[in-house]
Amino acid sequence: MMRFAVEEINNSSALLPNVTLGYEIHDTCTEAANLHGTLRALGREGRHDVEVLSAPQRYEPRAVAVIGPDSTQLALTTAAILGVFLVPEISYEASLEMLSTKRFYPSFLRTIPSDGQQVKAIGLLLQRFGWTWVALVGSDNTYGRDGLNALSELLAATDVCVAYRGVIPTTKDAGSPELRKLIQTLVDSRVNVTVVFSNRRNAQPFFEAVVQENITGMVWVGSEDWSLAQTIWQVPGIQNIGSVIGISVEQAEPTMLKRLESWENARERAVSGSAGSTGVGGGNGASSSDGIQLNCTQHCPGCHLLADTPDIYDIQASYNVYSAVYAVAHGLHNLLGCASGVCSKGRVYPWQLLQKIKQVNFSLHKSYISFDANGNIRKGYNIIAWNWRGQSWAFDVVGAFTVNPNRLHIDQSKILWHTKDHQQVPVSVCSWPCAAGEMRLQQNRHRCCFSCVACPAGTFLNRTGQ
């Protein structure tokens, strides 16, 4: 996606005319590899060391901006280092709220909403359906722990009570005693709604254990990282666990995907043509390694429509990469004075470009790209619901969470619950509301758990729910 975006911009006459973008791509598979790529981006042209000048504002690194990395843990390292030199960094999947702290990460931006917004969306979702007795579980990493902390803090100021809060043990074995103990505690807490704030890697063994323990008829509220993940909805038997309502990053515009498909197909044809011209068979096709002549009109089983294959292509993350590259390009366009039709060839210092990227405001395939004061993209979420049609999995967009101001919209008619008529909203409360003429008598530390007693003679409550 990054290569596609760069080539698309380089072939554009409107954006960055007479300027050609180049790039280096590094595999950040480990912390060491991530650090190497970061330091290489900071190195000056023709040198491999990072030279700190007496005037940092005149520092010219080999890369004017960095896209990525994807994970929160790696982004924390990169953002801290690049922030010293004010090199713009735009991550496409690091959603940790801490990265919004400009004091520590002054040059960090992102094209995925921060977890702070996701927590607000989940809180409003729970209140929208009247779920006041819930459990929270999260992955044992920065993403999960910070999400649980923020959600617990937010719910403490609402009428939603957290019956249980736990951490998914880091294990690949669904049969581990720690995982089974966690699930048994969920059952004992008598909740019908569980929020799973986890990455997909930890969510997979968790749901495998849920299926093995035969947990059915529950509502699962999913965070954006796993709510549409293939590894989760392909867990055998998962269609029986109940209803799944998830938070999802807004989907990419189909027009962009079609252009990407055309670009990919053109590249494949170019490779095939090159192979055909040197192949044994000659002609219009290419020869495979076993000598079979390939005809370009034959069906290619490995070629799929990207929009229809979320299992092999992460549409959400890719669109965030696409947006990040365009944000850098628009920042450069403004910095180099390209509005006149001819870009200047002056020096580009990172801090200058950072200022311009923070100010970008442009449309990209029906989406508007801009950043707030903390470098967070002004973008909300889709609310999705899993939909099992027979044995096949699908999802429906049933609502949206928008920012500035924060609002949640749900079209309840689109949700097929696991209840008998598929329309009745599941209930998750510790105690049923008291009737008229009754008052609450608290049972334990949870304000949601109480018994109802008659009001003393000659008295009344002037407010409901007391």
Short mmCIF file of C-alpha atoms in Angstrom, two decimals:
data_model
loop_
_atom_site.label_atom_id
_atom_site.label_comp_id
_atom_site.label_asym_id
_atom_site.label_seq_id
_atom_site.Cartn_x
_atom_site.Cartn_y
_atom_site.Cartn_z
CA MET A 1 0.00 0.00 0.00
CA MET A 2 2.85 2.40 0.77
CA ARG A 3 4.48 1.71 -2.59
CA PHE A 4 1.14 2.15 -4.36
CA ALA A 5 0.50 5.49 -2.62
CA VAL A 6 3.98 6.83 -3.43
CA GLU A 7 3.73 5.83 -7.09
CA GLU A 8 0.24 7.31 -7.34
CA ILE A 9 1.51 10.63 -5.94
CA ASN A 10 4.57 10.60 -8.21
CA ASN A 11 2.29 10.16 -11.23
CA SER A 12 0.02 13.02 -10.11
CA SER A 13 0.28 16.41 -11.72
CA ALA A 14 -1.77 18.14 -9.01
CA LEU A 15 0.09 16.95 -5.90
CA LEU A 16 3.83 17.69 -5.63
CA PRO A 17 4.41 18.55 -9.29
CA ASN A 18 8.05 18.10 -10.41
CA VAL A 19 8.88 16.44 -7.08
CA THR A 20 9.54 12.70 -6.87
CA LEU A 21 9.10 10.87 -3.57
CA GLY A 22 11.41 8.02 -2.66
CA TYR A 23 11.23 5.55 0.20
CA GLU A 24 12.95 2.86 2.22
CA ILE A 25 10.94 0.05 3.80
CA HIS A 26 12.21 -1.82 6.86
CA ASP A 27 10.80 -4.95 8.47
CA THR A 28 10.17 -4.08 12.13
CA CYS A 29 9.82 -7.71 13.17
CA THR A 30 11.74 -7.15 16.42
CA GLU A 31 12.63 -4.26 18.71
CA ALA A 32 16.22 -4.42 17.42
CA ALA A 33 15.10 -4.26 13.78
CA ASN A 34 12.77 -1.38 14.64
CA LEU A 35 15.59 0.54 16.30
CA HIS A 36 17.88 -0.09 13.33
CA GLY A 37 15.30 1.26 10.89
CA THR A 38 14.69 4.31 13.08
CA LEU A 39 18.36 5.20 13.37
CA ARG A 40 18.89 4.64 9.64
CA ALA A 41 16.08 7.11 8.90
CA LEU A 42 17.85 9.64 11.12
CA GLY A 43 21.23 9.12 9.47
CA ARG A 44 22.44 11.86 7.15
CA GLU A 45 22.79 11.20 3.44
CA GLY A 46 25.96 9.24 2.73
CA ARG A 47 26.56 8.52 6.43
CA HIS A 48 25.29 5.81 8.75
CA ASP A 49 25.72 7.63 12.05
CA VAL A 50 23.37 10.12 13.65
CA GLU A 51 25.20 13.41 14.03
CA VAL A 52 23.70 15.78 16.58
CA LEU A 53 24.55 19.29 15.49
CA SER A 54 24.97 22.34 17.65
CA ALA A 55 21.91 23.69 15.82
CA PRO A 56 19.32 20.85 15.76
CA GLN A 57 16.90 23.02 13.81
CA ARG A 58 19.27 22.70 10.83
CA TYR A 59 19.47 18.91 11.03
CA GLU A 60 18.74 17.13 7.73
CA PRO A 61 18.10 13.38 8.13
CA ARG A 62 17.92 11.08 5.12
CA ALA A 63 14.15 10.63 5.63
CA VAL A 64 11.86 13.64 5.95
CA ALA A 65 9.11 11.54 7.57
CA VAL A 66 8.47 8.03 8.88
CA ILE A 67 5.34 5.91 8.36
CA GLY A 68 4.77 3.34 11.11
CA PRO A 69 5.58 1.17 12.92
CA ASP A 70 2.31 -0.65 13.40
CA SER A 71 2.48 -1.94 16.99
CA THR A 72 2.09 0.25 20.04
CA GLN A 73 5.15 -1.22 21.76
CA LEU A 74 7.46 -0.47 18.84
CA ALA A 75 5.92 2.95 18.25
CA LEU A 76 6.80 4.00 21.80
CA THR A 77 10.51 3.50 21.04
CA THR A 78 10.40 5.13 17.61
CA ALA A 79 8.33 8.10 18.75
CA ALA A 80 10.68 8.84 21.65
CA ILE A 81 13.76 8.85 19.40
CA LEU A 82 12.27 10.70 16.42
CA GLY A 83 10.71 13.26 18.74
CA VAL A 84 14.17 14.49 19.77
CA PHE A 85 14.81 15.56 16.17
CA LEU A 86 11.15 16.51 15.47
CA VAL A 87 11.00 14.08 12.55
CA PRO A 88 7.31 13.54 11.69
CA GLU A 89 6.15 10.00 12.41
CA ILE A 90 2.71 8.78 11.39
CA SER A 91 1.70 5.36 12.72
CA TYR A 92 -1.16 3.50 11.13
CA GLU A 93 -2.04 1.07 13.95
CA ALA A 94 -0.48 2.28 17.23
CA SER A 95 -3.55 3.39 19.15
CA LEU A 96 -2.19 3.77 22.71
CA GLU A 97 -3.53 6.96 24.29
CA MET A 98 -0.16 7.73 25.93
CA LEU A 99 1.30 8.50 22.50
CA SER A 100 -0.92 11.59 22.43
CA THR A 101 1.24 13.18 25.16
CA LYS A 102 3.12 15.84 23.20
CA ARG A 103 5.53 16.47 26.07
CA PHE A 104 7.07 13.03 25.47
CA TYR A 105 6.20 12.41 21.80
CA PRO A 106 6.13 15.83 20.11
CA SER A 107 6.40 14.59 16.50
CA PHE A 108 4.02 11.60 16.69
CA LEU A 109 0.80 11.49 14.65
CA ARG A 110 -1.48 8.63 13.65
CA THR A 111 -4.13 7.73 11.13
CA ILE A 112 -5.92 5.34 13.49
CA PRO A 113 -8.10 6.81 16.26
CA SER A 114 -6.55 6.67 19.72
CA ASP A 115 -7.75 4.17 22.32
CA GLY A 116 -9.09 7.11 24.30
CA GLN A 117 -11.78 7.51 21.63
CA GLN A 118 -12.38 3.76 21.49
CA VAL A 119 -12.96 3.65 25.25
CA LYS A 120 -15.54 6.43 24.95
CA ALA A 121 -17.29 4.51 22.16
CA ILE A 122 -17.46 1.33 24.26
CA GLY A 123 -18.75 3.25 27.28
CA LEU A 124 -21.57 4.83 25.27
CA LEU A 125 -22.38 1.45 23.71
CA LEU A 126 -22.83 -0.20 27.12
CA GLN A 127 -25.08 2.64 28.31
CA ARG A 128 -27.07 2.64 25.06
CA PHE A 129 -28.27 -0.93 25.68
CA GLY A 130 -28.68 -0.57 29.44
CA TRP A 131 -25.94 -3.07 30.29
CA THR A 132 -25.04 -2.10 33.85
CA TRP A 133 -23.44 -5.37 35.01
CA VAL A 134 -20.42 -6.21 32.86
CA ALA A 135 -17.03 -7.91 32.93
CA LEU A 136 -13.82 -6.53 31.44
CA VAL A 137 -10.96 -8.68 30.17
CA GLY A 138 -7.91 -7.53 28.25
CA SER A 139 -4.67 -8.79 26.75
CA ASP A 140 -1.55 -8.82 28.90
CA ASN A 141 0.24 -6.02 27.04
CA THR A 142 0.24 -2.23 26.90
CA TYR A 143 -2.78 -2.16 24.57
CA GLY A 144 -4.93 -4.34 26.82
CA ARG A 145 -3.86 -3.03 30.23
CA ASP A 146 -4.17 0.64 29.29
CA GLY A 147 -7.52 -0.03 27.64
CA LEU A 148 -8.84 -1.74 30.79
CA ASN A 149 -7.57 1.07 33.02
CA ALA A 150 -9.16 3.79 30.90
CA LEU A 151 -12.45 1.90 30.56
CA SER A 152 -12.66 1.19 34.30
CA GLU A 153 -12.04 4.85 35.07
CA LEU A 154 -14.67 6.00 32.59
CA LEU A 155 -17.34 3.51 33.76
CA ALA A 156 -16.78 4.51 37.41
CA ALA A 157 -18.47 7.83 36.60
CA THR A 158 -21.51 6.16 34.98
CA ASP A 159 -24.25 3.77 36.09
CA VAL A 160 -22.34 0.77 34.71
CA CYS A 161 -20.74 -1.56 37.27
CA VAL A 162 -17.72 -3.75 36.58
CA ALA A 163 -18.46 -7.14 38.12
CA TYR A 164 -15.06 -8.55 37.24
CA ARG A 165 -11.87 -7.36 35.61
CA GLY A 166 -9.19 -9.76 34.44
CA VAL A 167 -6.16 -10.14 32.19
CA ILE A 168 -5.94 -12.84 29.53
CA PRO A 169 -2.81 -14.89 30.29
CA THR A 170 -0.16 -14.84 27.58
CA THR A 171 -0.49 -18.38 26.26
CA LYS A 172 -1.21 -20.17 23.00
CA ASP A 173 -2.80 -23.09 24.83
CA ALA A 174 -6.56 -22.79 25.16
CA GLY A 175 -6.49 -25.53 27.77
CA SER A 176 -4.12 -23.75 30.18
CA PRO A 177 -5.31 -23.74 33.82
CA GLU A 178 -4.93 -19.93 34.05
CA LEU A 179 -7.22 -19.40 31.07
CA ARG A 180 -9.83 -21.84 32.31
CA LYS A 181 -9.79 -20.17 35.74
CA LEU A 182 -10.40 -16.78 34.08
CA ILE A 183 -13.41 -18.11 32.19
CA GLN A 184 -14.83 -19.83 35.26
CA THR A 185 -14.61 -16.51 37.12
CA LEU A 186 -16.58 -14.89 34.29
CA VAL A 187 -19.30 -17.51 34.70
CA ASP A 188 -19.41 -17.07 38.48
CA SER A 189 -19.79 -13.28 38.17
CA ARG A 190 -23.21 -13.79 36.52
CA VAL A 191 -22.62 -11.27 33.74
CA ASN A 192 -24.24 -11.48 30.33
CA VAL A 193 -21.92 -8.91 28.73
CA THR A 194 -18.12 -9.11 28.56
CA VAL A 195 -15.89 -6.47 27.01
CA VAL A 196 -12.75 -8.03 25.49
CA PHE A 197 -10.14 -5.28 25.04
CA SER A 198 -7.45 -7.41 23.47
CA ASN A 199 -5.22 -7.78 20.47
CA ARG A 200 -6.11 -10.62 18.12
CA ARG A 201 -3.15 -12.79 19.15
CA ASN A 202 -4.35 -13.07 22.75
CA ALA A 203 -8.04 -13.12 21.84
CA GLN A 204 -7.70 -16.31 19.80
CA PRO A 205 -6.80 -18.77 22.63
CA PHE A 206 -9.27 -16.96 24.88
CA PHE A 207 -12.20 -17.65 22.55
CA GLU A 208 -10.97 -21.17 21.85
CA ALA A 209 -11.24 -21.74 25.61
CA VAL A 210 -14.69 -20.08 25.70
CA VAL A 211 -15.88 -22.56 23.06
CA GLN A 212 -14.30 -25.52 24.88
CA GLU A 213 -15.98 -24.48 28.12
CA ASN A 214 -19.31 -24.35 26.26
CA ILE A 215 -20.06 -20.72 27.15
CA THR A 216 -23.14 -19.71 25.17
CA GLY A 217 -25.72 -16.94 25.13
CA MET A 218 -23.40 -14.08 26.11
CA VAL A 219 -22.76 -10.70 24.50
CA TRP A 220 -19.11 -10.03 23.63
CA VAL A 221 -18.04 -6.44 23.00
CA GLY A 222 -14.87 -6.42 20.92
CA SER A 223 -12.09 -3.85 20.55
CA GLU A 224 -11.03 -2.84 17.04
CA ASP A 225 -8.00 -5.10 16.84
CA TRP A 226 -9.91 -8.39 16.89
CA SER A 227 -13.53 -7.58 16.06
CA LEU A 228 -13.02 -8.33 12.35
CA ALA A 229 -9.98 -10.64 12.60
CA GLN A 230 -10.14 -13.85 10.58
CA THR A 231 -8.23 -15.80 13.24
CA ILE A 232 -11.11 -15.15 15.64
CA TRP A 233 -14.19 -15.76 13.51
CA GLN A 234 -12.65 -18.96 12.16
CA VAL A 235 -12.31 -20.51 15.63
CA PRO A 236 -14.33 -23.78 15.35
CA GLY A 237 -17.66 -23.49 17.16
CA ILE A 238 -17.43 -19.76 17.82
CA GLN A 239 -20.83 -19.17 16.19
CA ASN A 240 -22.41 -20.60 19.36
CA ILE A 241 -20.90 -18.21 21.92
CA GLY A 242 -23.65 -15.59 21.55
CA SER A 243 -23.69 -12.10 20.05
CA VAL A 244 -20.56 -10.15 19.07
CA ILE A 245 -20.71 -6.36 18.85
CA GLY A 246 -17.45 -4.73 17.89
CA ILE A 247 -15.63 -1.47 17.34
CA SER A 248 -14.12 -1.14 13.88
CA VAL A 249 -12.07 1.51 12.13
CA GLU A 250 -13.97 3.09 9.26
CA GLN A 251 -13.71 1.00 6.11
CA ALA A 252 -11.71 2.02 3.08
CA GLU A 253 -13.46 3.53 0.09
CA PRO A 254 -14.05 0.82 -2.60
CA THR A 255 -12.75 3.20 -5.29
CA MET A 256 -9.30 3.19 -3.70
CA LEU A 257 -9.31 -0.62 -3.51
CA LYS A 258 -10.17 -0.93 -7.19
CA ARG A 259 -7.27 1.34 -8.10
CA LEU A 260 -4.97 -0.72 -5.92
CA GLU A 261 -6.18 -3.92 -7.62
CA SER A 262 -5.46 -2.41 -11.05
CA TRP A 263 -1.97 -1.40 -9.90
CA GLU A 264 -1.28 -4.87 -8.48
CA ASN A 265 -2.53 -6.55 -11.67
CA ALA A 266 -0.36 -4.28 -13.83
CA ARG A 267 2.70 -5.20 -11.76
CA GLU A 268 1.88 -8.90 -12.05
CA ARG A 269 1.43 -8.59 -15.81
CA ALA A 270 4.78 -6.81 -16.07
CA VAL A 271 6.47 -9.63 -14.14
CA SER A 272 4.68 -12.27 -16.22
CA GLY A 273 5.66 -10.50 -19.45
CA SER A 274 9.28 -10.40 -18.35
CA ALA A 275 9.21 -14.09 -17.50
CA GLY A 276 7.48 -14.91 -20.80
CA SER A 277 10.07 -13.14 -22.93
CA THR A 278 12.85 -15.24 -21.44
CA GLY A 279 10.89 -18.43 -20.93
CA VAL A 280 11.48 -21.66 -22.77
CA GLY A 281 8.10 -21.67 -24.49
CA GLY A 282 8.08 -18.09 -25.82
CA GLY A 283 4.79 -16.82 -27.27
CA ASN A 284 2.30 -14.67 -25.39
CA GLY A 285 2.53 -16.50 -22.07
CA ALA A 286 5.14 -17.46 -19.53
CA SER A 287 6.61 -20.89 -18.87
CA SER A 288 6.38 -22.33 -15.38
CA SER A 289 9.27 -24.17 -13.76
CA ASP A 290 7.87 -27.54 -14.84
CA GLY A 291 7.65 -26.49 -18.49
CA ILE A 292 3.86 -25.99 -18.65
CA GLN A 293 2.88 -23.08 -20.88
CA LEU A 294 0.74 -20.53 -19.00
CA ASN A 295 -1.97 -18.70 -20.90
CA CYS A 296 -2.72 -15.16 -19.66
CA THR A 297 -6.44 -15.74 -20.24
CA GLN A 298 -6.57 -18.59 -17.75
CA HIS A 299 -8.18 -18.12 -14.36
CA CYS A 300 -5.76 -17.19 -11.60
CA PRO A 301 -6.85 -18.92 -8.35
CA GLY A 302 -4.50 -16.72 -6.34
CA CYS A 303 -6.09 -13.47 -7.53
CA HIS A 304 -8.97 -12.13 -5.45
CA LEU A 305 -10.93 -8.95 -5.08
CA LEU A 306 -9.24 -7.23 -2.14
CA ALA A 307 -12.52 -5.92 -0.70
CA ASP A 308 -13.87 -9.49 -0.51
CA THR A 309 -10.86 -11.07 1.16
CA PRO A 310 -10.29 -9.62 4.65
CA ASP A 311 -8.48 -12.87 5.51
CA ILE A 312 -5.52 -12.17 3.20
CA TYR A 313 -5.56 -8.38 3.13
CA ASP A 314 -5.88 -6.02 6.08
CA ILE A 315 -8.02 -3.32 4.47
CA GLN A 316 -8.23 -1.11 7.56
CA ALA A 317 -4.49 -0.94 8.26
CA SER A 318 -3.69 -0.51 4.57
CA TYR A 319 -6.04 2.42 4.19
CA ASN A 320 -4.43 4.02 7.24
CA VAL A 321 -1.02 3.65 5.55
CA TYR A 322 -2.46 5.19 2.38
CA SER A 323 -3.81 8.15 4.38
CA ALA A 324 -0.48 8.60 6.18
CA VAL A 325 1.52 8.80 2.94
CA TYR A 326 -0.92 11.33 1.52
CA ALA A 327 -0.74 13.39 4.73
CA VAL A 328 3.05 13.65 4.32
CA ALA A 329 2.64 14.54 0.63
CA HIS A 330 0.14 17.31 1.38
CA GLY A 331 2.42 18.66 4.11
CA LEU A 332 5.34 18.74 1.66
CA HIS A 333 3.09 20.29 -1.00
CA ASN A 334 2.32 23.20 1.31
CA LEU A 335 5.87 23.53 2.65
CA LEU A 336 7.39 23.71 -0.85
CA GLY A 337 4.83 26.24 -2.07
CA CYS A 338 3.50 23.91 -4.77
CA ALA A 339 0.14 25.68 -4.96
CA SER A 340 1.69 27.92 -7.63
CA GLY A 341 2.18 24.87 -9.86
CA VAL A 342 5.96 24.68 -9.36
CA CYS A 343 7.48 23.38 -6.14
CA SER A 344 10.54 25.09 -4.72
CA LYS A 345 13.69 23.03 -4.32
CA GLY A 346 14.67 24.48 -0.96
CA ARG A 347 15.89 22.49 2.02
CA VAL A 348 13.30 20.57 4.02
CA TYR A 349 13.85 20.46 7.76
CA PRO A 350 11.82 17.95 9.79
CA TRP A 351 10.34 20.50 12.20
CA GLN A 352 9.06 22.59 9.28
CA LEU A 353 7.37 19.59 7.68
CA LEU A 354 5.91 18.54 11.05
CA GLN A 355 4.17 21.91 11.37
CA LYS A 356 2.67 21.58 7.88
CA ILE A 357 1.49 17.99 8.40
CA LYS A 358 -0.31 19.01 11.59
CA GLN A 359 -2.21 21.60 9.54
CA VAL A 360 -3.28 19.40 6.61
CA ASN A 361 -6.98 19.24 5.81
CA PHE A 362 -7.88 17.39 2.62
CA SER A 363 -10.36 14.88 1.24
CA LEU A 364 -9.26 11.38 0.25
CA HIS A 365 -11.83 9.12 -1.42
CA LYS A 366 -14.79 10.67 0.45
CA SER A 367 -12.88 10.78 3.77
CA TYR A 368 -11.51 13.96 5.32
CA ILE A 369 -7.98 13.79 6.69
CA SER A 370 -6.91 16.19 9.44
CA PHE A 371 -5.27 15.95 12.86
CA ASP A 372 -6.12 17.46 16.23
CA ALA A 373 -3.66 19.25 18.51
CA ASN A 374 -2.39 15.90 19.85
CA GLY A 375 -1.69 14.44 16.41
CA ASN A 376 -4.75 12.17 16.43
CA ILE A 377 -6.70 11.83 13.21
CA ARG A 378 -10.20 13.26 13.42
CA LYS A 379 -11.94 10.01 12.67
CA GLY A 380 -14.50 7.87 14.46
CA TYR A 381 -15.43 4.20 14.37
CA ASN A 382 -17.99 1.91 12.85
CA ILE A 383 -20.06 -0.25 15.19
CA ILE A 384 -20.30 -3.73 13.71
CA ALA A 385 -22.28 -6.85 14.59
CA TRP A 386 -21.35 -10.39 13.63
CA ASN A 387 -23.95 -12.06 11.49
CA TRP A 388 -23.93 -15.84 11.03
CA ARG A 389 -25.92 -16.81 7.98
CA GLY A 390 -26.10 -20.55 8.28
CA GLN A 391 -22.50 -21.62 8.76
CA SER A 392 -20.97 -18.64 6.97
CA TRP A 393 -19.68 -15.55 8.77
CA ALA A 394 -20.41 -11.97 7.83
CA PHE A 395 -20.70 -8.65 9.61
CA ASP A 396 -23.05 -5.71 9.39
CA VAL A 397 -22.28 -2.07 10.12
CA VAL A 398 -25.00 -1.25 12.65
CA GLY A 399 -23.89 2.19 13.79
CA ALA A 400 -21.12 4.71 14.11
CA PHE A 401 -19.21 6.69 16.72
CA THR A 402 -18.30 10.18 15.58
CA VAL A 403 -15.94 12.67 17.21
CA ASN A 404 -16.10 16.45 17.73
CA PRO A 405 -18.59 16.13 19.37
CA ASN A 406 -18.62 12.51 20.57
CA ARG A 407 -21.84 10.83 19.48
CA LEU A 408 -23.01 7.23 19.14
CA HIS A 409 -25.63 6.22 16.59
CA ILE A 410 -27.05 2.67 16.55
CA ASP A 411 -29.58 1.23 14.11
CA GLN A 412 -30.94 -1.51 16.35
CA SER A 413 -33.05 -3.04 13.58
CA LYS A 414 -29.84 -4.23 11.87
CA ILE A 415 -28.67 -6.31 14.83
CA LEU A 416 -29.55 -10.01 14.95
CA TRP A 417 -29.15 -10.98 18.61
CA HIS A 418 -28.72 -14.54 19.83
CA THR A 419 -32.08 -14.31 21.63
CA LYS A 420 -35.04 -16.40 20.42
CA ASP A 421 -36.66 -13.77 18.21
CA HIS A 422 -33.25 -12.23 17.29
CA GLN A 423 -34.75 -8.81 18.11
CA GLN A 424 -34.88 -8.74 21.91
CA VAL A 425 -31.84 -6.96 23.38
CA PRO A 426 -30.05 -9.21 25.93
CA VAL A 427 -30.17 -7.99 29.52
CA SER A 428 -27.18 -7.71 31.84
CA VAL A 429 -28.03 -6.23 35.25
CA CYS A 430 -27.18 -7.21 38.81
CA SER A 431 -30.60 -6.19 40.22
CA TRP A 432 -33.85 -5.29 38.54
CA PRO A 433 -35.12 -1.70 39.02
CA CYS A 434 -37.35 -1.10 42.01
CA ALA A 435 -41.06 -0.55 41.52
CA ALA A 436 -42.97 2.60 42.41
CA GLY A 437 -43.18 2.99 46.19
CA GLU A 438 -39.94 1.09 46.76
CA MET A 439 -36.40 2.20 47.51
CA ARG A 440 -33.03 0.57 47.06
CA LEU A 441 -31.22 -1.19 49.89
CA GLN A 442 -27.56 -1.62 48.97
CA GLN A 443 -26.31 -5.23 49.16
CA ASN A 444 -22.57 -4.85 48.59
CA ARG A 445 -19.93 -2.45 47.31
CA HIS A 446 -21.46 -2.50 43.81
CA ARG A 447 -24.06 0.23 43.47
CA CYS A 448 -25.78 -1.92 40.83
CA CYS A 449 -26.59 -4.71 43.33
CA PHE A 450 -29.44 -3.97 45.73
CA SER A 451 -32.72 -5.24 47.09
CA CYS A 452 -35.99 -3.28 47.02
CA VAL A 453 -37.91 -2.37 50.19
CA ALA A 454 -41.10 -0.42 50.64
CA CYS A 455 -40.81 3.28 51.42
CA PRO A 456 -41.77 4.11 55.05
CA ALA A 457 -45.33 5.35 55.54
CA GLY A 458 -45.78 9.03 54.78
CA THR A 459 -42.60 9.28 52.63
CA PHE A 460 -41.86 9.33 48.91
CA LEU A 461 -38.93 9.52 46.50
CA ASN A 462 -38.89 12.57 44.29
CA ARG A 463 -36.49 10.95 41.83
CA THR A 464 -36.54 7.59 40.08
CA GLY A 465 -33.85 4.96 40.53
CA GLN A 466 -32.96 5.90 44.13
#
